[in-house]
mmCIF file of C-alpha atoms in Angstrom:
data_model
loop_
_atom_site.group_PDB
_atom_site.id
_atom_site.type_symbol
_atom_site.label_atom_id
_atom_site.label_comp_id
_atom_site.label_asym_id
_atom_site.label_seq_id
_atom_site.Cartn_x
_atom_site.Cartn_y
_atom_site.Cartn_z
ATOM 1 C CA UNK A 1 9.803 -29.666 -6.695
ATOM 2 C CA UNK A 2 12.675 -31.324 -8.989
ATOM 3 C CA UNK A 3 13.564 -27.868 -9.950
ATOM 4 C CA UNK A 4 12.987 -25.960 -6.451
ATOM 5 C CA UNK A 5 15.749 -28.451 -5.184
ATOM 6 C CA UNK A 6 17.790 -28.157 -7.923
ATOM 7 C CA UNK A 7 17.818 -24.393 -7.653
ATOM 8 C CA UNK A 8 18.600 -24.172 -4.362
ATOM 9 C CA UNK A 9 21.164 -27.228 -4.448
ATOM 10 C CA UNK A 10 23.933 -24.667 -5.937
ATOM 11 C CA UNK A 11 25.375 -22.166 -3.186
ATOM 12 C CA UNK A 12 25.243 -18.976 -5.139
ATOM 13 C CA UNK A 13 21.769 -19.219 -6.169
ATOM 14 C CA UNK A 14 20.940 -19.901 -2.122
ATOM 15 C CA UNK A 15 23.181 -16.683 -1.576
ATOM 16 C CA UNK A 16 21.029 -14.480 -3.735
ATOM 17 C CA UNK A 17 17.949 -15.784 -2.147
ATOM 18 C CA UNK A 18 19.573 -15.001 1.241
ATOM 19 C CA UNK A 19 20.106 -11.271 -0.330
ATOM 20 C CA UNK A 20 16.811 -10.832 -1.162
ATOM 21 C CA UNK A 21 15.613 -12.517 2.127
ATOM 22 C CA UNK A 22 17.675 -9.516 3.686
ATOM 23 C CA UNK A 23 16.431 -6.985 1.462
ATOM 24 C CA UNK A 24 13.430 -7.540 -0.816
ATOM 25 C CA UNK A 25 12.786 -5.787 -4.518
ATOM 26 C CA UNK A 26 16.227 -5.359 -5.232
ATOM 27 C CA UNK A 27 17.541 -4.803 -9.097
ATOM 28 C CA UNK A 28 20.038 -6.848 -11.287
ATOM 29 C CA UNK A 29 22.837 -3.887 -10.613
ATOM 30 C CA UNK A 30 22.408 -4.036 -6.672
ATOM 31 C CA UNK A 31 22.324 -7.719 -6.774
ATOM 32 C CA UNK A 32 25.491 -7.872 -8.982
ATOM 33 C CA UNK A 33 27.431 -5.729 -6.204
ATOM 34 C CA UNK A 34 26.929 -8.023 -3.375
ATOM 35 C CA UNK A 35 28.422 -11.084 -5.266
ATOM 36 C CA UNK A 36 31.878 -11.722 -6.441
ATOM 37 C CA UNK A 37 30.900 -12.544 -10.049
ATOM 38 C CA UNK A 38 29.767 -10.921 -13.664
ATOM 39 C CA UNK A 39 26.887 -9.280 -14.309
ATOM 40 C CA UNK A 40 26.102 -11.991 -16.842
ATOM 41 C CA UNK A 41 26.855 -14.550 -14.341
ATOM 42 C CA UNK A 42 24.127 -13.131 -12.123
ATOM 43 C CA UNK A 43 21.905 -12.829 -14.262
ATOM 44 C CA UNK A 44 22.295 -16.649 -14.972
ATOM 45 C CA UNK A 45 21.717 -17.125 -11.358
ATOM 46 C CA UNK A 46 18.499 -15.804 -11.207
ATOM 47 C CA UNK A 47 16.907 -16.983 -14.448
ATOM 48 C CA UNK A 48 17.000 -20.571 -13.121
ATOM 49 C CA UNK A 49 15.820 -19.218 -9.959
ATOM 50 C CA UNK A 50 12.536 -17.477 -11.523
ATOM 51 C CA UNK A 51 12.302 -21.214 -13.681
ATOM 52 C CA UNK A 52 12.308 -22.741 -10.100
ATOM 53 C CA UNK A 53 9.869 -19.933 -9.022
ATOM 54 C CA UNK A 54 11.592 -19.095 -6.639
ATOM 55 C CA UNK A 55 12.183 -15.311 -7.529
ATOM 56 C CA UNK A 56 9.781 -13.086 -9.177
ATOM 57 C CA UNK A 57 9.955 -9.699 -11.059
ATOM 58 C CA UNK A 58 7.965 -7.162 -11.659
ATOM 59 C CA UNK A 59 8.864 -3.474 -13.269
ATOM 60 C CA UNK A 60 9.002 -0.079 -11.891
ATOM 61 C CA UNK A 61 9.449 2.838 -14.154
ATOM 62 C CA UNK A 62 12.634 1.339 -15.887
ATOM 63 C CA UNK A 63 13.869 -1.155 -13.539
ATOM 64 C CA UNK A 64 13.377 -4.760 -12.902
ATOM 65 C CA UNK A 65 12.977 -5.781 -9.009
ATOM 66 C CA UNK A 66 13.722 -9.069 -8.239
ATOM 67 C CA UNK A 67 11.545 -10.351 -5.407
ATOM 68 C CA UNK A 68 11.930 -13.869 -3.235
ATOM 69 C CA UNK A 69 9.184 -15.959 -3.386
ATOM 70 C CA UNK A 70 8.172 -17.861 -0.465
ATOM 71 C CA UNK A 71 5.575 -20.312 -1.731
ATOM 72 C CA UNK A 72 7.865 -22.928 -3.148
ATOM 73 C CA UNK A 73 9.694 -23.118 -0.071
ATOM 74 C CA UNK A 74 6.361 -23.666 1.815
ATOM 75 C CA UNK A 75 5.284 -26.569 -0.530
ATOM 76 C CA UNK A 76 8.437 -27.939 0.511
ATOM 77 C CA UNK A 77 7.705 -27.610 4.221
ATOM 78 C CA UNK A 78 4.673 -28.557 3.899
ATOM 79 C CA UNK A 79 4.988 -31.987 1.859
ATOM 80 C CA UNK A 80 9.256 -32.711 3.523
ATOM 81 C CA UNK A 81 9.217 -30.679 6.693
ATOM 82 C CA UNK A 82 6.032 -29.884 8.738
ATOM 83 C CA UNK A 83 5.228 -33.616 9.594
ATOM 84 C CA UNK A 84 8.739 -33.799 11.142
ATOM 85 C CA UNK A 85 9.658 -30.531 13.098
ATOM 86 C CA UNK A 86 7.652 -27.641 14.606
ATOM 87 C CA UNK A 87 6.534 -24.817 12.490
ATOM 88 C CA UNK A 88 9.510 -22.634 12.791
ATOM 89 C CA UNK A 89 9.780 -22.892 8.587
ATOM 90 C CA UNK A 90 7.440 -20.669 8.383
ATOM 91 C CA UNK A 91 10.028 -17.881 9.319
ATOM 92 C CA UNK A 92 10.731 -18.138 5.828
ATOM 93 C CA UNK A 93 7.541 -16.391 4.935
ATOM 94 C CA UNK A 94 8.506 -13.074 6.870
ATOM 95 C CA UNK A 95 10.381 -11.337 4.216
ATOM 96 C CA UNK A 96 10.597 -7.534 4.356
ATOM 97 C CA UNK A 97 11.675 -5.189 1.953
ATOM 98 C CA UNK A 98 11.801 -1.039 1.571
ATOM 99 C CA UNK A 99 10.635 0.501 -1.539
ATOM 100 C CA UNK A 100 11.301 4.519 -2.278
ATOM 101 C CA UNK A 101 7.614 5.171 -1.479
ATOM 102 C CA UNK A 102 8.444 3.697 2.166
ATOM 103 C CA UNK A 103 6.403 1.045 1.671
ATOM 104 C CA UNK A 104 6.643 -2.548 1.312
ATOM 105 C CA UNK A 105 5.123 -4.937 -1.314
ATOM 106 C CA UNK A 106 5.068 -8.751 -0.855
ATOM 107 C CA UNK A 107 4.531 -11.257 -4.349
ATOM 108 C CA UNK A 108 3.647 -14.356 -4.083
ATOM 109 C CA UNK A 109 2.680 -16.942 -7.481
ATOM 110 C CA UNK A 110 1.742 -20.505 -7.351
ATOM 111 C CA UNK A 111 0.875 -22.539 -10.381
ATOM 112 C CA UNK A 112 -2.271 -24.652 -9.808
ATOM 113 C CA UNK A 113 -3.430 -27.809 -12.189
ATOM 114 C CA UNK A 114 -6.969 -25.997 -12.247
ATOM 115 C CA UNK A 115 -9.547 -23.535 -14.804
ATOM 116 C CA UNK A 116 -9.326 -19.663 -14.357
ATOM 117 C CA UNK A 117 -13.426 -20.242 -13.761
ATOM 118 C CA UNK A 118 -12.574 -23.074 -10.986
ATOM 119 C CA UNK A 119 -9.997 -21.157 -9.488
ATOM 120 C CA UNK A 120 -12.295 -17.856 -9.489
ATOM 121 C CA UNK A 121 -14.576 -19.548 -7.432
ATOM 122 C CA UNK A 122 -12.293 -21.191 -5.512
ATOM 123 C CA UNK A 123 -11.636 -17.501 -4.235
ATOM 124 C CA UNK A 124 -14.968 -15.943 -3.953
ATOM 125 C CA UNK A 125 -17.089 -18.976 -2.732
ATOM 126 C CA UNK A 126 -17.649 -18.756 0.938
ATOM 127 C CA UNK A 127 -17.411 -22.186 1.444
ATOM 128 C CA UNK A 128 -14.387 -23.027 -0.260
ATOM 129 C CA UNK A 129 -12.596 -20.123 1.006
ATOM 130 C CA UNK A 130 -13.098 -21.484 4.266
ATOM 131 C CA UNK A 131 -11.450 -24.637 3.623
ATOM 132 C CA UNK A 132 -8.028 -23.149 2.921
ATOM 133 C CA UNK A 133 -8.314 -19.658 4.398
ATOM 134 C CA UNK A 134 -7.802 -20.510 7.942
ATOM 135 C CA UNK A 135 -11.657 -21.797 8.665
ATOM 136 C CA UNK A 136 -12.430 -18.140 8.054
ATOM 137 C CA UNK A 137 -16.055 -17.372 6.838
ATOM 138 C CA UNK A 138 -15.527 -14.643 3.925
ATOM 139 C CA UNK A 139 -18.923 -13.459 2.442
ATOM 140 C CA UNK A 140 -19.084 -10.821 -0.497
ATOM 141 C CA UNK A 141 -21.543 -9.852 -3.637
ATOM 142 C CA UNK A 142 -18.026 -9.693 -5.720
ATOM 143 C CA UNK A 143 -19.333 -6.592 -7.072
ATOM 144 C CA UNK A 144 -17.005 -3.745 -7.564
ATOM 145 C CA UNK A 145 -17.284 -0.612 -4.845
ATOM 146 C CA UNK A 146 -18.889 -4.029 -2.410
ATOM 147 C CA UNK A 147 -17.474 -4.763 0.754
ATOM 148 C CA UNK A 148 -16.464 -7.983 2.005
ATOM 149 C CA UNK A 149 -15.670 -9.203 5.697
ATOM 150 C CA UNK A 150 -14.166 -12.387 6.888
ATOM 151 C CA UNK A 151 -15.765 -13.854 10.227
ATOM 152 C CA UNK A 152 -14.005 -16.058 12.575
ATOM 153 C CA UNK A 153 -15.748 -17.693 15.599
ATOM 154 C CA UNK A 154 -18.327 -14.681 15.255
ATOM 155 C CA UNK A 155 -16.410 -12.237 15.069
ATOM 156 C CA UNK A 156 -15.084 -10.202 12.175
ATOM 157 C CA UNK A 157 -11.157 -10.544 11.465
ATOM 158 C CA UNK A 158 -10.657 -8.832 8.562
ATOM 159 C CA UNK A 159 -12.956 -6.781 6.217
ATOM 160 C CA UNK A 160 -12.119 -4.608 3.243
ATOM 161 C CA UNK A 161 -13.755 -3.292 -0.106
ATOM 162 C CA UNK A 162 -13.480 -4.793 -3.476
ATOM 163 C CA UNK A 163 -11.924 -2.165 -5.884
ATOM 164 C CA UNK A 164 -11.609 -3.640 -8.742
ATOM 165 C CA UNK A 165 -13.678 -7.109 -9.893
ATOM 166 C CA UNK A 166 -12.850 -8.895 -13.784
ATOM 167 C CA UNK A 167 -13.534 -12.691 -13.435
ATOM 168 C CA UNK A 168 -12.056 -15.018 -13.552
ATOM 169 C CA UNK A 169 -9.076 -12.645 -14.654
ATOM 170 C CA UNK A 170 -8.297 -10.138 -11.404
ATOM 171 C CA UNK A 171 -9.431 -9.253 -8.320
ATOM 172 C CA UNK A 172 -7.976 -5.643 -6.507
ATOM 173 C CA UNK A 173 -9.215 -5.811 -2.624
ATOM 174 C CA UNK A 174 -8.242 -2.832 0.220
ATOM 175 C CA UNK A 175 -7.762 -5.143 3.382
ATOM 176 C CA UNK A 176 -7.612 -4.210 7.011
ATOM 177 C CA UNK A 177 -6.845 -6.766 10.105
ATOM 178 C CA UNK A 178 -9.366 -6.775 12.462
ATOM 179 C CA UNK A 179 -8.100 -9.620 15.119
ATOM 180 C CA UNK A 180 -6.086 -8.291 17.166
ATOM 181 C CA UNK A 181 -5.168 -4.321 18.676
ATOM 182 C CA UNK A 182 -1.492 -4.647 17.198
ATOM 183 C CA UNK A 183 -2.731 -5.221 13.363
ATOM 184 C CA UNK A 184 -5.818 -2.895 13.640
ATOM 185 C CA UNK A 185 -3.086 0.089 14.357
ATOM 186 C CA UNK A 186 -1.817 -1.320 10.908
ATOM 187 C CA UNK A 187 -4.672 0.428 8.906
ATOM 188 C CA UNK A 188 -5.562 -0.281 5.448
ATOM 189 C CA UNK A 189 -3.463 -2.246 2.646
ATOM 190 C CA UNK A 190 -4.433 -3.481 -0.465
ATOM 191 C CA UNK A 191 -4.429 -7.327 -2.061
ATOM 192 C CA UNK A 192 -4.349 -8.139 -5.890
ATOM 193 C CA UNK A 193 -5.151 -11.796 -7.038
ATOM 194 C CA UNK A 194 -4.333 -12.289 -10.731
ATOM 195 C CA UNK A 195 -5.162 -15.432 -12.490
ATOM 196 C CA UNK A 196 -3.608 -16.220 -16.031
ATOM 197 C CA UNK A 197 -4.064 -19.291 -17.843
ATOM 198 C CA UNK A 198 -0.709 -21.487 -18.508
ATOM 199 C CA UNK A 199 -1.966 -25.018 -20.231
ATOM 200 C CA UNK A 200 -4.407 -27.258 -18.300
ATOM 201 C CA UNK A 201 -2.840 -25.131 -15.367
ATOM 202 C CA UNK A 202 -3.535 -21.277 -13.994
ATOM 203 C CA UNK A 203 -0.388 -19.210 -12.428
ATOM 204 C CA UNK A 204 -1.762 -17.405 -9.716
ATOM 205 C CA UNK A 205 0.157 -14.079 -8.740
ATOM 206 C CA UNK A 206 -0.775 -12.485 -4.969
ATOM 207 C CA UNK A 207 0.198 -8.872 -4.211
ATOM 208 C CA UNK A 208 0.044 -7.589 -0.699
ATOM 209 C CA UNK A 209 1.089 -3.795 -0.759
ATOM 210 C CA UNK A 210 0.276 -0.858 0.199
ATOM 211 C CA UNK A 211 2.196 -1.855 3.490
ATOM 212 C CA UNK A 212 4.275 0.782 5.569
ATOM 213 C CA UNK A 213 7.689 0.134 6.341
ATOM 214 C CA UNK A 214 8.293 -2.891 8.686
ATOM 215 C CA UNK A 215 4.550 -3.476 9.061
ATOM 216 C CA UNK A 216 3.281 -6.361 11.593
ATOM 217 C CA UNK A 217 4.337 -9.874 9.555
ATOM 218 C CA UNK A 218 1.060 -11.277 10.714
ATOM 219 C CA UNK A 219 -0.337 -9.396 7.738
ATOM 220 C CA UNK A 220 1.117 -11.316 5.145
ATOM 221 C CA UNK A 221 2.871 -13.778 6.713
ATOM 222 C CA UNK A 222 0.410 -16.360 6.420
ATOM 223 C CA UNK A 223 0.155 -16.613 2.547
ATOM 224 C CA UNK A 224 2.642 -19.111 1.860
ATOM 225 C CA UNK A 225 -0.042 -21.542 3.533
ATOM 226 C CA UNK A 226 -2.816 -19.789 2.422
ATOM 227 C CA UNK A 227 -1.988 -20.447 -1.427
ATOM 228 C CA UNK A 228 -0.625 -24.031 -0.638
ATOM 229 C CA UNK A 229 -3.925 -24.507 0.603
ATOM 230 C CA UNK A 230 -5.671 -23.294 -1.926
ATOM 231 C CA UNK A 231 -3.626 -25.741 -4.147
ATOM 232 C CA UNK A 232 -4.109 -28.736 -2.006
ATOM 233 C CA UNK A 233 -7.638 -28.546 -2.815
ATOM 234 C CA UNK A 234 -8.430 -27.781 -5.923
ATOM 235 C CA UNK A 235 -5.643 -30.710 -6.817
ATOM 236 C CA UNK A 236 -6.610 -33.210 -4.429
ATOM 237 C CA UNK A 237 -10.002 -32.410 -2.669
ATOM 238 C CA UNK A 238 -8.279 -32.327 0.649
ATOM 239 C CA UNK A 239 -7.594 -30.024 3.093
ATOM 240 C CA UNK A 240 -4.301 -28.647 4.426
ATOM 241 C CA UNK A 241 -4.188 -29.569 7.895
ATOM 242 C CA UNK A 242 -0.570 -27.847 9.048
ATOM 243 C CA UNK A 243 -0.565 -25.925 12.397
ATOM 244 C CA UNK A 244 -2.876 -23.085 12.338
ATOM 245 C CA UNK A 245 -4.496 -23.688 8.787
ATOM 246 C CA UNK A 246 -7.795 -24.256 10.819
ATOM 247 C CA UNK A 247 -7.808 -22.107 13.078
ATOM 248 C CA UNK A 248 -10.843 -20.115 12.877
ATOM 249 C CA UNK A 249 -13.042 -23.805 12.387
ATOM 250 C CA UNK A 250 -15.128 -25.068 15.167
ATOM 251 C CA UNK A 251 -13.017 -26.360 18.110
ATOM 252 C CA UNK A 252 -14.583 -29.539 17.695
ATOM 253 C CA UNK A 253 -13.248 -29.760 13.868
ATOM 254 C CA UNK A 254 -9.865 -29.085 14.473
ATOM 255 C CA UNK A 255 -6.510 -31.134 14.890
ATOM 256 C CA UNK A 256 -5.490 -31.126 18.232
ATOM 257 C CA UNK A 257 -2.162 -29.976 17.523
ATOM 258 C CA UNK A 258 -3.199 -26.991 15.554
ATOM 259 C CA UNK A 259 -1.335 -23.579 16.164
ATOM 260 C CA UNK A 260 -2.355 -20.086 16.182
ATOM 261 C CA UNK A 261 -1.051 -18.569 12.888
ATOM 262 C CA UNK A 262 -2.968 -15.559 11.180
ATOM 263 C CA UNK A 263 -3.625 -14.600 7.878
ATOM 264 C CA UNK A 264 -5.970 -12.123 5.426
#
């Protein structure tokens, strides 16, 4: 967190984030226009902020798009903010962004102090998926071409098919909300977990795309807990009790303040 702070403690660095808040994916050269500074200057700017992990990249043909990445932010909330004010950090989370394709892809990476094989099952196991996924009861074979459906209170809330399966390396799931009329209009997206190895720790990368343009934010806007969840456990043993994070639990199991956020 030393280094999420120190990121964001220098205004131009918190500028650029608030660029790519406004517009997501963008490249060095579009970046560079909306700041009164070198290109070289920039590009200092945002190396510290990928250290911080606060941007990520990822190519496309021959450019490099910059993308803001929520997660830190949330750990922040979650372990500085959340036990003092209502949930309204989680704003943060809704980013949006318009590729050429009309489409919209959201990254998220979180480095966790676990195995690829822990983390793997962390995932895939019903039971510890529920712990972090919002109480939700997901239930699979993890064999590719399978389906998989997640089951809250009875009923199914989301469901998709497992495309591509390589544990404890990558997982490539098709996704479609199922708990509510205004997400099921969404249709069908697509979520990639990648797990690589870093030390005694894994960096895990989360792609949600295969979104249309200005799709419902309840589709990915609940990552950022999600993945801090996931964390919390397989670091501590606990669960991540913020508002919402339990939602699909047993009434009787749940903290009394807990809100109504949604998630995959």
């Amino acid at each position: 967190m030393d280094e999420v702070f120190k990121a964001l403690a220098d205004p131009t660095r918190r500028k650029l984030l608030d660029k790519l808040f406004e517009e997501d994916g963008q490249t060095l050269s579009a970046l560079e226009k909306r700041l009164p500074m070198t290109r070289f200057g920039v590009m200092k700017h945002l190396k510290l902020l990928e250290e911080a992990g606060l941007v990520v990249t990822r190519r496309q043909g021959r450019e490099k798009l910059h993308f803001l990445n929520a997660v830190p932010i949330r750990l922040i909330h979650d372990r500085w903010v959340n036990k003092f004010t209502a949930p309204w950090v989680a704003a943060l989370s809704d980013l949006k962004h318009s590729l050429e394709d009309r489409s919209m892809k959201k990254v998220f990476e979180i480095y966790i102090k676990t195995t690829p094989a822990r983390l793997w099952k962390a995932i895939t196991d019903t039971e510890m998926r529920r712990k972090y996924n919002f109480g939700a009861v997901v239930t699979s074979d993890w064999t590719p071409s399978s389906r998989y459906v997640g089951v809250g209170g009875a009923t199914p809330i989301f469901e998709g098919e497992n495309l591509e399966v390589d544990p404890p390396r990558r997982l490539v799931q098709s996704f479609r909300a199922l708990w509510g009329e205004d997400v099921k209009t969404e249709g069908t997206s697509r979520v990639t977990w990648e797990i690589e190895p870093v030390g005694d720790s894994c960096l895990l990368k989360v792609t949600h795309d295969q979104l249309r343009e200005g799709a419902n934010d309840q589709l990915y806007g609940g990552w950022p807990m999600i993945l801090s969840g996931l964390k919390t456990l397989l670091e501590t043993g606990e669960i991540l009790t913020t508002p919402g994070s339990l939602r699909w639990l047993p009434s009787a199991t749940q903290p009394s303040d807990a809100g109504c956020s949604k998630s995959p």
